PDB file of C-alpha atoms in Angstrom:
ATOM      1  CA  MET A   1     -83.358 -12.766  -9.058  1.00  0.00           C
ATOM      2  CA  THR A   2     -82.353 -10.552  -5.368  1.00  0.00           C
ATOM      3  CA  THR A   3     -86.018 -10.137  -4.540  1.00  0.00           C
ATOM      4  CA  LYS A   4     -86.347 -13.598  -5.341  1.00  0.00           C
ATOM      5  CA  SER A   5     -83.948 -15.078  -3.171  1.00  0.00           C
ATOM      6  CA  THR A   6     -84.480 -12.050   0.136  1.00  0.00           C
ATOM      7  CA  THR A   7     -88.502 -13.406  -0.663  1.00  0.00           C
ATOM      8  CA  SER A   8     -86.796 -17.333   0.001  1.00  0.00           C
ATOM      9  CA  THR A   9     -85.034 -16.945   2.913  1.00  0.00           C
ATOM     10  CA  THR A  10     -87.484 -14.853   4.942  1.00  0.00           C
ATOM     11  CA  THR A  11     -90.287 -17.868   3.742  1.00  0.00           C
ATOM     12  CA  THR A  12     -87.288 -20.716   5.240  1.00  0.00           C
ATOM     13  CA  SER A  13     -86.902 -18.635   8.286  1.00  0.00           C
ATOM     14  CA  ALA A  14     -90.743 -18.470   9.237  1.00  0.00           C
ATOM     15  CA  THR A  15     -91.461 -22.547   8.397  1.00  0.00           C
ATOM     16  CA  THR A  16     -87.809 -23.405  10.875  1.00  0.00           C
ATOM     17  CA  PRO A  17     -89.752 -24.839  13.935  1.00  0.00           C
ATOM     18  CA  THR A  18     -88.331 -22.815  17.310  1.00  0.00           C
ATOM     19  CA  LYS A  19     -86.722 -25.200  19.970  1.00  0.00           C
ATOM     20  CA  LYS A  20     -88.237 -26.119  22.675  1.00  0.00           C
ATOM     21  CA  LYS A  21     -86.074 -24.883  26.241  1.00  0.00           C
ATOM     22  CA  VAL A  22     -86.096 -28.791  27.471  1.00  0.00           C
ATOM     23  CA  ARG A  23     -85.248 -28.720  31.387  1.00  0.00           C
ATOM     24  CA  PRO A  24     -82.655 -30.933  32.301  1.00  0.00           C
ATOM     25  CA  ARG A  25     -83.831 -34.513  34.035  1.00  0.00           C
ATOM     26  CA  GLY A  26     -84.560 -34.332  37.836  1.00  0.00           C
ATOM     27  CA  GLU A  27     -84.861 -30.096  37.384  1.00  0.00           C
ATOM     28  CA  ARG A  28     -88.192 -29.658  38.880  1.00  0.00           C
ATOM     29  CA  GLY A  29     -91.019 -26.473  37.492  1.00  0.00           C
ATOM     30  CA  PRO A  30     -92.232 -23.539  39.887  1.00  0.00           C
ATOM     31  CA  LEU A  31     -95.250 -25.567  40.571  1.00  0.00           C
ATOM     32  CA  ALA A  32     -93.784 -28.485  41.446  1.00  0.00           C
ATOM     33  CA  SER A  33     -91.164 -26.675  43.617  1.00  0.00           C
ATOM     34  CA  VAL A  34     -94.600 -24.926  45.534  1.00  0.00           C
ATOM     35  CA  GLY A  35     -95.710 -27.352  45.897  1.00  0.00           C
ATOM     36  CA  LEU A  36     -92.846 -29.466  47.552  1.00  0.00           C
ATOM     37  CA  HIS A  37     -92.155 -26.900  49.651  1.00  0.00           C
ATOM     38  CA  LEU A  38     -95.844 -26.793  51.139  1.00  0.00           C
ATOM     39  CA  THR A  39     -95.867 -30.315  51.847  1.00  0.00           C
ATOM     40  CA  LEU A  40     -92.273 -30.622  54.162  1.00  0.00           C
ATOM     41  CA  LEU A  41     -94.133 -27.406  56.406  1.00  0.00           C
ATOM     42  CA  ILE A  42     -97.379 -28.323  56.844  1.00  0.00           C
ATOM     43  CA  ALA A  43     -95.512 -32.076  57.701  1.00  0.00           C
ATOM     44  CA  SER A  44     -93.250 -30.494  59.738  1.00  0.00           C
ATOM     45  CA  ALA A  45     -96.035 -28.700  61.631  1.00  0.00           C
ATOM     46  CA  VAL A  46     -97.864 -31.729  61.830  1.00  0.00           C
ATOM     47  CA  ALA A  47     -94.290 -33.299  63.464  1.00  0.00           C
ATOM     48  CA  ILE A  48     -93.927 -30.079  65.445  1.00  0.00           C
ATOM     49  CA  LEU A  49     -96.723 -28.778  67.225  1.00  0.00           C
ATOM     50  CA  PRO A  50     -97.521 -31.949  69.225  1.00  0.00           C
ATOM     51  CA  PRO A  51     -94.129 -32.149  70.834  1.00  0.00           C
ATOM     52  CA  LEU A  52     -94.771 -28.077  71.201  1.00  0.00           C
ATOM     53  CA  TRP A  53     -98.194 -28.179  72.560  1.00  0.00           C
ATOM     54  CA  LEU A  54     -97.490 -30.506  75.135  1.00  0.00           C
ATOM     55  CA  LEU A  55     -93.893 -28.082  76.307  1.00  0.00           C
ATOM     56  CA  ILE A  56     -95.753 -25.478  76.476  1.00  0.00           C
ATOM     57  CA  THR A  57     -99.298 -26.943  78.770  1.00  0.00           C
ATOM     58  CA  SER A  58     -96.386 -28.527  81.391  1.00  0.00           C
ATOM     59  CA  PHE A  59     -95.607 -24.892  82.225  1.00  0.00           C
ATOM     60  CA  LYS A  60     -99.141 -23.248  82.780  1.00  0.00           C
ATOM     61  CA  PRO A  61    -100.936 -24.027  86.030  1.00  0.00           C
ATOM     62  CA  LYS A  62    -103.873 -27.051  85.839  1.00  0.00           C
ATOM     63  CA  SER A  63    -106.753 -24.898  85.191  1.00  0.00           C
ATOM     64  CA  GLU A  64    -105.057 -23.722  81.828  1.00  0.00           C
ATOM     65  CA  ALA A  65    -104.315 -26.551  80.283  1.00  0.00           C
ATOM     66  CA  PHE A  66    -106.534 -26.316  78.144  1.00  0.00           C
ATOM     67  CA  SER A  67    -107.228 -22.715  77.465  1.00  0.00           C
ATOM     68  CA  THR A  68    -105.858 -21.487  73.735  1.00  0.00           C
ATOM     69  CA  ASP A  69    -103.037 -18.393  75.109  1.00  0.00           C
ATOM     70  CA  VAL A  70     -99.679 -20.010  75.072  1.00  0.00           C
ATOM     71  CA  VAL A  71     -98.794 -19.285  78.727  1.00  0.00           C
ATOM     72  CA  LYS A  72    -100.317 -16.798  80.645  1.00  0.00           C
ATOM     73  CA  ASP A  73     -99.114 -17.428  84.192  1.00  0.00           C
ATOM     74  CA  PHE A  74     -95.972 -19.322  83.616  1.00  0.00           C
ATOM     75  CA  THR A  75     -95.456 -21.784  86.457  1.00  0.00           C
ATOM     76  CA  LEU A  76     -93.044 -24.567  87.341  1.00  0.00           C
ATOM     77  CA  GLY A  77     -95.671 -26.033  89.381  1.00  0.00           C
ATOM     78  CA  ASN A  78     -96.165 -29.619  87.669  1.00  0.00           C
ATOM     79  CA  TYR A  79     -92.954 -30.223  87.764  1.00  0.00           C
ATOM     80  CA  SER A  80     -92.159 -29.304  91.557  1.00  0.00           C
ATOM     81  CA  HIS A  81     -95.729 -32.193  91.720  1.00  0.00           C
ATOM     82  CA  VAL A  82     -94.664 -34.945  90.195  1.00  0.00           C
ATOM     83  CA  ILE A  83     -90.571 -34.522  91.352  1.00  0.00           C
ATOM     84  CA  ASN A  84     -91.779 -34.432  95.117  1.00  0.00           C
ATOM     85  CA  ASP A  85     -94.937 -35.415  95.722  1.00  0.00           C
ATOM     86  CA  THR A  86     -95.472 -38.752  93.633  1.00  0.00           C
ATOM     87  CA  GLU A  87     -92.951 -42.164  92.877  1.00  0.00           C
ATOM     88  CA  PHE A  88     -91.432 -40.585  89.912  1.00  0.00           C
ATOM     89  CA  LEU A  89     -88.114 -40.802  91.093  1.00  0.00           C
ATOM     90  CA  SER A  90     -89.043 -44.761  91.337  1.00  0.00           C
ATOM     91  CA  TRP A  91     -89.973 -44.927  87.746  1.00  0.00           C
ATOM     92  CA  VAL A  92     -87.175 -43.748  86.995  1.00  0.00           C
ATOM     93  CA  ALA A  93     -85.276 -45.502  88.771  1.00  0.00           C
ATOM     94  CA  ASN A  94     -87.285 -49.082  88.044  1.00  0.00           C
ATOM     95  CA  SER A  95     -87.079 -47.970  83.972  1.00  0.00           C
ATOM     96  CA  LEU A  96     -83.181 -47.110  84.097  1.00  0.00           C
ATOM     97  CA  LEU A  97     -82.827 -50.608  85.845  1.00  0.00           C
ATOM     98  CA  VAL A  98     -84.549 -52.054  82.925  1.00  0.00           C
ATOM     99  CA  VAL A  99     -83.153 -50.599  80.617  1.00  0.00           C
ATOM    100  CA  GLY A 100     -79.984 -50.215  81.089  1.00  0.00           C
ATOM    101  CA  LEU A 101     -80.251 -54.749  80.930  1.00  0.00           C
ATOM    102  CA  THR A 102     -82.459 -54.930  77.505  1.00  0.00           C
ATOM    103  CA  THR A 103     -80.120 -52.339  75.375  1.00  0.00           C
ATOM    104  CA  VAL A 104     -76.847 -54.894  77.218  1.00  0.00           C
ATOM    105  CA  ILE A 105     -77.951 -58.003  77.372  1.00  0.00           C
ATOM    106  CA  GLY A 106     -79.805 -57.130  73.821  1.00  0.00           C
ATOM    107  CA  VAL A 107     -77.122 -55.806  71.982  1.00  0.00           C
ATOM    108  CA  PHE A 108     -75.085 -58.668  73.063  1.00  0.00           C
ATOM    109  CA  ILE A 109     -77.303 -61.206  72.211  1.00  0.00           C
ATOM    110  CA  SER A 110     -78.232 -59.705  68.556  1.00  0.00           C
ATOM    111  CA  ALA A 111     -74.550 -58.912  67.960  1.00  0.00           C
ATOM    112  CA  THR A 112     -73.660 -63.079  68.623  1.00  0.00           C
ATOM    113  CA  THR A 113     -76.941 -64.359  67.148  1.00  0.00           C
ATOM    114  CA  GLY A 114     -75.750 -61.631  63.480  1.00  0.00           C
ATOM    115  CA  TYR A 115     -72.326 -63.022  63.568  1.00  0.00           C
ATOM    116  CA  ALA A 116     -72.553 -67.108  64.121  1.00  0.00           C
ATOM    117  CA  VAL A 117     -75.650 -66.372  60.937  1.00  0.00           C
ATOM    118  CA  SER A 118     -73.666 -64.707  58.475  1.00  0.00           C
ATOM    119  CA  ARG A 119     -70.386 -65.985  58.932  1.00  0.00           C
ATOM    120  CA  PHE A 120     -71.566 -70.306  60.022  1.00  0.00           C
ATOM    121  CA  LYS A 121     -73.020 -72.601  58.676  1.00  0.00           C
ATOM    122  CA  PHE A 122     -74.860 -74.959  61.233  1.00  0.00           C
ATOM    123  CA  PRO A 123     -77.900 -77.767  60.854  1.00  0.00           C
ATOM    124  CA  GLY A 124     -81.224 -75.730  61.739  1.00  0.00           C
ATOM    125  CA  MET A 125     -79.765 -72.175  61.023  1.00  0.00           C
ATOM    126  CA  ARG A 126     -82.517 -71.639  58.444  1.00  0.00           C
ATOM    127  CA  PRO A 127     -85.276 -72.077  60.631  1.00  0.00           C
ATOM    128  CA  LEU A 128     -83.544 -70.355  63.621  1.00  0.00           C
ATOM    129  CA  MET A 129     -84.165 -67.859  61.762  1.00  0.00           C
ATOM    130  CA  TRP A 130     -87.790 -67.935  60.550  1.00  0.00           C
ATOM    131  CA  MET A 131     -88.423 -68.278  63.813  1.00  0.00           C
ATOM    132  CA  LEU A 132     -86.982 -64.918  65.148  1.00  0.00           C
ATOM    133  CA  LEU A 133     -88.726 -63.424  61.656  1.00  0.00           C
ATOM    134  CA  ILE A 134     -92.704 -65.042  63.488  1.00  0.00           C
ATOM    135  CA  THR A 135     -91.561 -63.999  66.329  1.00  0.00           C
ATOM    136  CA  GLN A 136     -92.624 -60.222  65.639  1.00  0.00           C
ATOM    137  CA  MET A 137     -95.345 -61.093  63.116  1.00  0.00           C
ATOM    138  CA  PHE A 138     -97.627 -61.739  66.471  1.00  0.00           C
ATOM    139  CA  PRO A 139     -99.388 -58.645  67.792  1.00  0.00           C
ATOM    140  CA  VAL A 140     -98.876 -57.023  71.437  1.00  0.00           C
ATOM    141  CA  ALA A 141    -102.457 -57.751  72.816  1.00  0.00           C
ATOM    142  CA  VAL A 142    -102.175 -61.708  71.466  1.00  0.00           C
ATOM    143  CA  LEU A 143     -98.531 -62.619  73.684  1.00  0.00           C
ATOM    144  CA  ILE A 144    -100.206 -60.689  76.707  1.00  0.00           C
ATOM    145  CA  VAL A 145    -101.844 -63.651  78.203  1.00  0.00           C
ATOM    146  CA  PRO A 146     -99.037 -66.452  77.270  1.00  0.00           C
ATOM    147  CA  LEU A 147     -95.846 -64.249  78.618  1.00  0.00           C
ATOM    148  CA  TYR A 148     -98.464 -63.233  81.918  1.00  0.00           C
ATOM    149  CA  ASN A 149     -98.729 -67.105  82.794  1.00  0.00           C
ATOM    150  CA  LEU A 150     -95.451 -67.705  81.673  1.00  0.00           C
ATOM    151  CA  LEU A 151     -93.595 -65.410  84.091  1.00  0.00           C
ATOM    152  CA  ALA A 152     -96.593 -66.478  86.735  1.00  0.00           C
ATOM    153  CA  ASN A 153     -95.262 -70.105  87.081  1.00  0.00           C
ATOM    154  CA  LEU A 154     -91.373 -68.318  87.440  1.00  0.00           C
ATOM    155  CA  GLY A 155     -92.295 -66.026  89.916  1.00  0.00           C
ATOM    156  CA  LEU A 156     -90.931 -63.086  87.534  1.00  0.00           C
ATOM    157  CA  LEU A 157     -94.234 -61.341  87.728  1.00  0.00           C
ATOM    158  CA  ASN A 158     -94.020 -57.457  89.739  1.00  0.00           C
ATOM    159  CA  GLN A 159     -89.798 -57.682  89.113  1.00  0.00           C
ATOM    160  CA  PRO A 160     -87.909 -55.674  86.626  1.00  0.00           C
ATOM    161  CA  ILE A 161     -85.800 -58.716  85.227  1.00  0.00           C
ATOM    162  CA  GLY A 162     -89.428 -59.998  84.172  1.00  0.00           C
ATOM    163  CA  LEU A 163     -89.921 -56.968  82.273  1.00  0.00           C
ATOM    164  CA  VAL A 164     -86.259 -57.365  80.444  1.00  0.00           C
ATOM    165  CA  VAL A 165     -86.888 -61.256  79.619  1.00  0.00           C
ATOM    166  CA  THR A 166     -90.534 -59.659  78.118  1.00  0.00           C
ATOM    167  CA  TYR A 167     -89.063 -57.043  76.190  1.00  0.00           C
ATOM    168  CA  LEU A 168     -85.356 -59.307  75.374  1.00  0.00           C
ATOM    169  CA  THR A 169     -88.726 -61.306  73.117  1.00  0.00           C
ATOM    170  CA  ILE A 170     -89.152 -57.789  71.060  1.00  0.00           C
ATOM    171  CA  ALA A 171     -85.527 -56.461  70.886  1.00  0.00           C
ATOM    172  CA  VAL A 172     -83.767 -59.752  70.033  1.00  0.00           C
ATOM    173  CA  PRO A 173     -85.058 -61.057  66.651  1.00  0.00           C
ATOM    174  CA  PHE A 174     -85.674 -58.018  64.779  1.00  0.00           C
ATOM    175  CA  CYS A 175     -81.977 -56.777  65.548  1.00  0.00           C
ATOM    176  CA  ALA A 176     -80.076 -59.759  64.910  1.00  0.00           C
ATOM    177  CA  TRP A 177     -82.012 -59.718  61.442  1.00  0.00           C
ATOM    178  CA  MET A 178     -80.096 -56.175  61.640  1.00  0.00           C
ATOM    179  CA  MET A 179     -76.981 -57.124  62.325  1.00  0.00           C
ATOM    180  CA  LYS A 180     -77.014 -60.511  60.361  1.00  0.00           C
ATOM    181  CA  GLY A 181     -77.635 -57.767  57.110  1.00  0.00           C
ATOM    182  CA  TYR A 182     -74.759 -55.305  58.727  1.00  0.00           C
ATOM    183  CA  PHE A 183     -72.520 -58.085  59.220  1.00  0.00           C
ATOM    184  CA  ASP A 184     -72.480 -59.813  55.453  1.00  0.00           C
ATOM    185  CA  THR A 185     -71.188 -56.240  54.681  1.00  0.00           C
ATOM    186  CA  ILE A 186     -67.686 -56.877  56.358  1.00  0.00           C
ATOM    187  CA  PRO A 187     -65.811 -59.014  54.524  1.00  0.00           C
ATOM    188  CA  VAL A 188     -64.903 -62.687  55.496  1.00  0.00           C
ATOM    189  CA  GLU A 189     -61.269 -61.821  54.405  1.00  0.00           C
ATOM    190  CA  ILE A 190     -61.250 -60.191  58.157  1.00  0.00           C
ATOM    191  CA  ASP A 191     -62.510 -63.006  59.952  1.00  0.00           C
ATOM    192  CA  GLU A 192     -60.003 -65.560  57.839  1.00  0.00           C
ATOM    193  CA  ALA A 193     -56.651 -62.896  58.931  1.00  0.00           C
ATOM    194  CA  GLY A 194     -58.007 -62.782  62.468  1.00  0.00           C
ATOM    195  CA  ARG A 195     -57.375 -67.518  62.540  1.00  0.00           C
ATOM    196  CA  VAL A 196     -54.072 -66.793  60.660  1.00  0.00           C
ATOM    197  CA  ASP A 197     -53.182 -64.651  63.713  1.00  0.00           C
ATOM    198  CA  GLY A 198     -53.869 -67.129  66.138  1.00  0.00           C
ATOM    199  CA  LEU A 199     -57.179 -66.036  67.551  1.00  0.00           C
ATOM    200  CA  ASN A 200     -60.942 -68.139  67.992  1.00  0.00           C
ATOM    201  CA  PRO A 201     -64.080 -66.989  66.834  1.00  0.00           C
ATOM    202  CA  PHE A 202     -65.082 -64.973  69.813  1.00  0.00           C
ATOM    203  CA  GLY A 203     -61.662 -63.548  69.665  1.00  0.00           C
ATOM    204  CA  THR A 204     -62.197 -62.920  65.779  1.00  0.00           C
ATOM    205  CA  PHE A 205     -65.437 -61.357  66.668  1.00  0.00           C
ATOM    206  CA  TRP A 206     -64.568 -59.134  69.758  1.00  0.00           C
ATOM    207  CA  ARG A 207     -61.347 -57.684  68.894  1.00  0.00           C
ATOM    208  CA  LEU A 208     -62.141 -57.484  64.730  1.00  0.00           C
ATOM    209  CA  ILE A 209     -65.406 -56.946  63.465  1.00  0.00           C
ATOM    210  CA  VAL A 210     -66.887 -55.019  66.615  1.00  0.00           C
ATOM    211  CA  PRO A 211     -64.856 -52.372  66.163  1.00  0.00           C
ATOM    212  CA  LEU A 212     -66.554 -52.355  62.273  1.00  0.00           C
ATOM    213  CA  ALA A 213     -69.933 -52.973  63.461  1.00  0.00           C
ATOM    214  CA  LYS A 214     -70.922 -49.815  65.437  1.00  0.00           C
ATOM    215  CA  PRO A 215     -72.693 -48.322  63.450  1.00  0.00           C
ATOM    216  CA  GLY A 216     -75.126 -51.350  63.976  1.00  0.00           C
ATOM    217  CA  LEU A 217     -74.045 -51.714  66.973  1.00  0.00           C
ATOM    218  CA  ALA A 218     -75.604 -48.326  67.767  1.00  0.00           C
ATOM    219  CA  VAL A 219     -78.630 -48.657  66.025  1.00  0.00           C
ATOM    220  CA  THR A 220     -79.223 -52.137  67.553  1.00  0.00           C
ATOM    221  CA  GLY A 221     -78.217 -50.851  71.227  1.00  0.00           C
ATOM    222  CA  PHE A 222     -80.807 -47.313  69.932  1.00  0.00           C
ATOM    223  CA  TYR A 223     -83.988 -49.681  69.175  1.00  0.00           C
ATOM    224  CA  SER A 224     -83.015 -51.923  73.032  1.00  0.00           C
ATOM    225  CA  PHE A 225     -83.570 -48.761  74.265  1.00  0.00           C
ATOM    226  CA  ILE A 226     -86.716 -47.405  72.840  1.00  0.00           C
ATOM    227  CA  THR A 227     -88.211 -50.937  73.588  1.00  0.00           C
ATOM    228  CA  GLY A 228     -87.881 -50.735  77.309  1.00  0.00           C
ATOM    229  CA  TRP A 229     -87.951 -46.746  77.866  1.00  0.00           C
ATOM    230  CA  ALA A 230     -91.330 -46.389  75.435  1.00  0.00           C
ATOM    231  CA  GLU A 231     -93.264 -49.633  75.944  1.00  0.00           C
ATOM    232  CA  VAL A 232     -96.240 -49.468  77.478  1.00  0.00           C
ATOM    233  CA  ALA A 233     -98.966 -52.462  77.505  1.00  0.00           C
ATOM    234  CA  TYR A 234     -96.061 -55.152  79.583  1.00  0.00           C
ATOM    235  CA  ALA A 235     -95.297 -52.512  82.034  1.00  0.00           C
ATOM    236  CA  SER A 236     -99.227 -52.068  82.891  1.00  0.00           C
ATOM    237  CA  ALA A 237     -99.922 -55.191  82.610  1.00  0.00           C
ATOM    238  CA  PHE A 238     -96.937 -57.244  84.990  1.00  0.00           C
ATOM    239  CA  MET A 239     -95.997 -54.570  86.839  1.00  0.00           C
ATOM    240  CA  THR A 240     -98.551 -53.124  90.314  1.00  0.00           C
ATOM    241  CA  GLY A 241     -98.084 -50.777  93.350  1.00  0.00           C
ATOM    242  CA  GLU A 242     -97.030 -48.025  92.444  1.00  0.00           C
ATOM    243  CA  GLU A 243     -93.467 -48.333  93.533  1.00  0.00           C
ATOM    244  CA  ASN A 244     -92.526 -50.764  91.324  1.00  0.00           C
ATOM    245  CA  LEU A 245     -94.335 -49.193  87.957  1.00  0.00           C
ATOM    246  CA  THR A 246     -91.702 -48.052  85.254  1.00  0.00           C
ATOM    247  CA  LEU A 247     -91.826 -44.675  83.558  1.00  0.00           C
ATOM    248  CA  ALA A 248     -94.445 -45.978  80.151  1.00  0.00           C
ATOM    249  CA  GLY A 249     -96.754 -47.220  83.158  1.00  0.00           C
ATOM    250  CA  GLY A 250     -96.307 -44.278  85.891  1.00  0.00           C
ATOM    251  CA  LEU A 251     -97.951 -42.074  83.338  1.00  0.00           C
ATOM    252  CA  GLN A 252    -100.666 -43.645  83.278  1.00  0.00           C
ATOM    253  CA  THR A 253    -101.182 -42.690  87.161  1.00  0.00           C
ATOM    254  CA  PHE A 254    -102.185 -39.027  86.798  1.00  0.00           C
ATOM    255  CA  VAL A 255    -104.246 -39.049  83.584  1.00  0.00           C
ATOM    256  CA  ASN A 256    -107.697 -42.310  84.053  1.00  0.00           C
ATOM    257  CA  GLN A 257    -111.110 -42.736  84.706  1.00  0.00           C
ATOM    258  CA  TYR A 258    -110.991 -41.169  87.296  1.00  0.00           C
ATOM    259  CA  THR A 259    -108.774 -37.680  87.518  1.00  0.00           C
ATOM    260  CA  SER A 260    -107.237 -36.076  85.067  1.00  0.00           C
ATOM    261  CA  ASP A 261    -103.907 -34.304  86.138  1.00  0.00           C
ATOM    262  CA  TRP A 262    -102.632 -32.889  82.759  1.00  0.00           C
ATOM    263  CA  GLY A 263    -100.011 -30.877  84.259  1.00  0.00           C
ATOM    264  CA  SER A 264     -98.484 -33.667  86.189  1.00  0.00           C
ATOM    265  CA  LEU A 265     -98.629 -35.997  82.984  1.00  0.00           C
ATOM    266  CA  THR A 266     -97.133 -33.525  80.282  1.00  0.00           C
ATOM    267  CA  ALA A 267     -94.205 -32.282  82.653  1.00  0.00           C
ATOM    268  CA  SER A 268     -93.278 -36.119  83.321  1.00  0.00           C
ATOM    269  CA  ALA A 269     -93.847 -36.548  79.307  1.00  0.00           C
ATOM    270  CA  VAL A 270     -91.120 -33.844  78.429  1.00  0.00           C
ATOM    271  CA  ILE A 271     -88.877 -34.866  81.569  1.00  0.00           C
ATOM    272  CA  VAL A 272     -89.487 -38.990  79.912  1.00  0.00           C
ATOM    273  CA  ALA A 273     -88.490 -37.970  76.635  1.00  0.00           C
ATOM    274  CA  LEU A 274     -85.640 -35.935  77.010  1.00  0.00           C
ATOM    275  CA  PRO A 275     -82.515 -39.253  77.816  1.00  0.00           C
ATOM    276  CA  ALA A 276     -84.448 -40.211  74.086  1.00  0.00           C
ATOM    277  CA  ALA A 277     -83.640 -37.276  72.932  1.00  0.00           C
ATOM    278  CA  VAL A 278     -80.085 -37.358  73.990  1.00  0.00           C
ATOM    279  CA  ILE A 279     -79.017 -41.173  73.511  1.00  0.00           C
ATOM    280  CA  PHE A 280     -80.822 -40.287  69.598  1.00  0.00           C
ATOM    281  CA  GLY A 281     -78.379 -37.246  69.471  1.00  0.00           C
ATOM    282  CA  PHE A 282     -75.329 -39.839  70.658  1.00  0.00           C
ATOM    283  CA  VAL A 283     -76.197 -42.579  67.870  1.00  0.00           C
ATOM    284  CA  GLN A 284     -78.234 -40.273  64.807  1.00  0.00           C
ATOM    285  CA  ARG A 285     -74.145 -39.987  62.375  1.00  0.00           C
ATOM    286  CA  HIS A 286     -75.054 -44.119  63.023  1.00  0.00           C
ATOM    287  CA  LEU A 287     -78.950 -44.480  62.836  1.00  0.00           C
ATOM    288  CA  VAL A 288     -78.587 -44.184  58.211  1.00  0.00           C
ATOM    289  CA  SER A 289     -75.675 -46.117  57.628  1.00  0.00           C
ATOM    290  CA  GLY A 290     -76.406 -48.379  60.151  1.00  0.00           C
ATOM    291  CA  LEU A 291     -80.007 -49.095  59.110  1.00  0.00           C
ATOM    292  CA  THR A 292     -79.010 -49.426  55.100  1.00  0.00           C
ATOM    293  CA  ALA A 293     -76.632 -51.993  56.257  1.00  0.00           C
ATOM    294  CA  GLY A 294     -77.221 -54.957  53.902  1.00  0.00           C
ATOM    295  CA  ALA A 295     -79.468 -53.721  51.940  1.00  0.00           C
ATOM    296  CA  THR A 296     -77.292 -54.272  48.722  1.00  0.00           C
ATOM    297  CA  LYS A 297     -74.217 -56.605  47.831  1.00  0.00           C
ATOM    298  CA  SER A 298     -71.432 -55.579  47.249  1.00  0.00           C
TER     299      SER A 298
END
């Protein structure tokens, strides 16, 4: 009897299937982790190498611009030439004027438009929003000629205000849509409380809503700034004369069909990138919340 029982137990144990170890949901395997990290490393290299090459080249003599060496003869001559021997400082002043006006006016118009569409119902509201959306569908090349004719008729060619108006046509429609989505996430009860306290609609907007909308305003300001700071096509078409150019147009004078001054171009590009990096550093903590606001409704 003992022998039979032992044999039966052994047979049962042998036929019992072994349980496979189940990986927790969401946990990656070794191969998937290696693939993911390799992809991230390649993507990081692709993103970092161009600005790194730009920075390194700006410290090389002009004769070594395309040399594969890192920096054999370190020099600040490119920066000195750009600042002292060109109209670079005039370009900076022109760009700061245009970008400053574009940012301030663009943020104000976008915020007030987004708030009005979010809170009030008025005739023509839906066509207005569709018009703002449709203006984003036209490529820059299509709009250059009509905008050029319009600015020429108004006497705004080769004038900073002409570029400001042009950049507002780019920034305001997108930013107004974004601000509308952000204001939709702010409870209407706050507006009602302001009216109970005797505030008019603009007072409610300025005193109660604007302080709560800082992330959205930060994104709007950053987008308006980048629109004016980095735009090339309109700046080149509407502004002539080296003293009237903005940075985007001025940098093209270093490398064209007649000359190729890569040292000056790279040095200028590094200087131009610094303000954008500083502005991004200030607003980056608001960018994610500002861009994703309005994506879901509570």
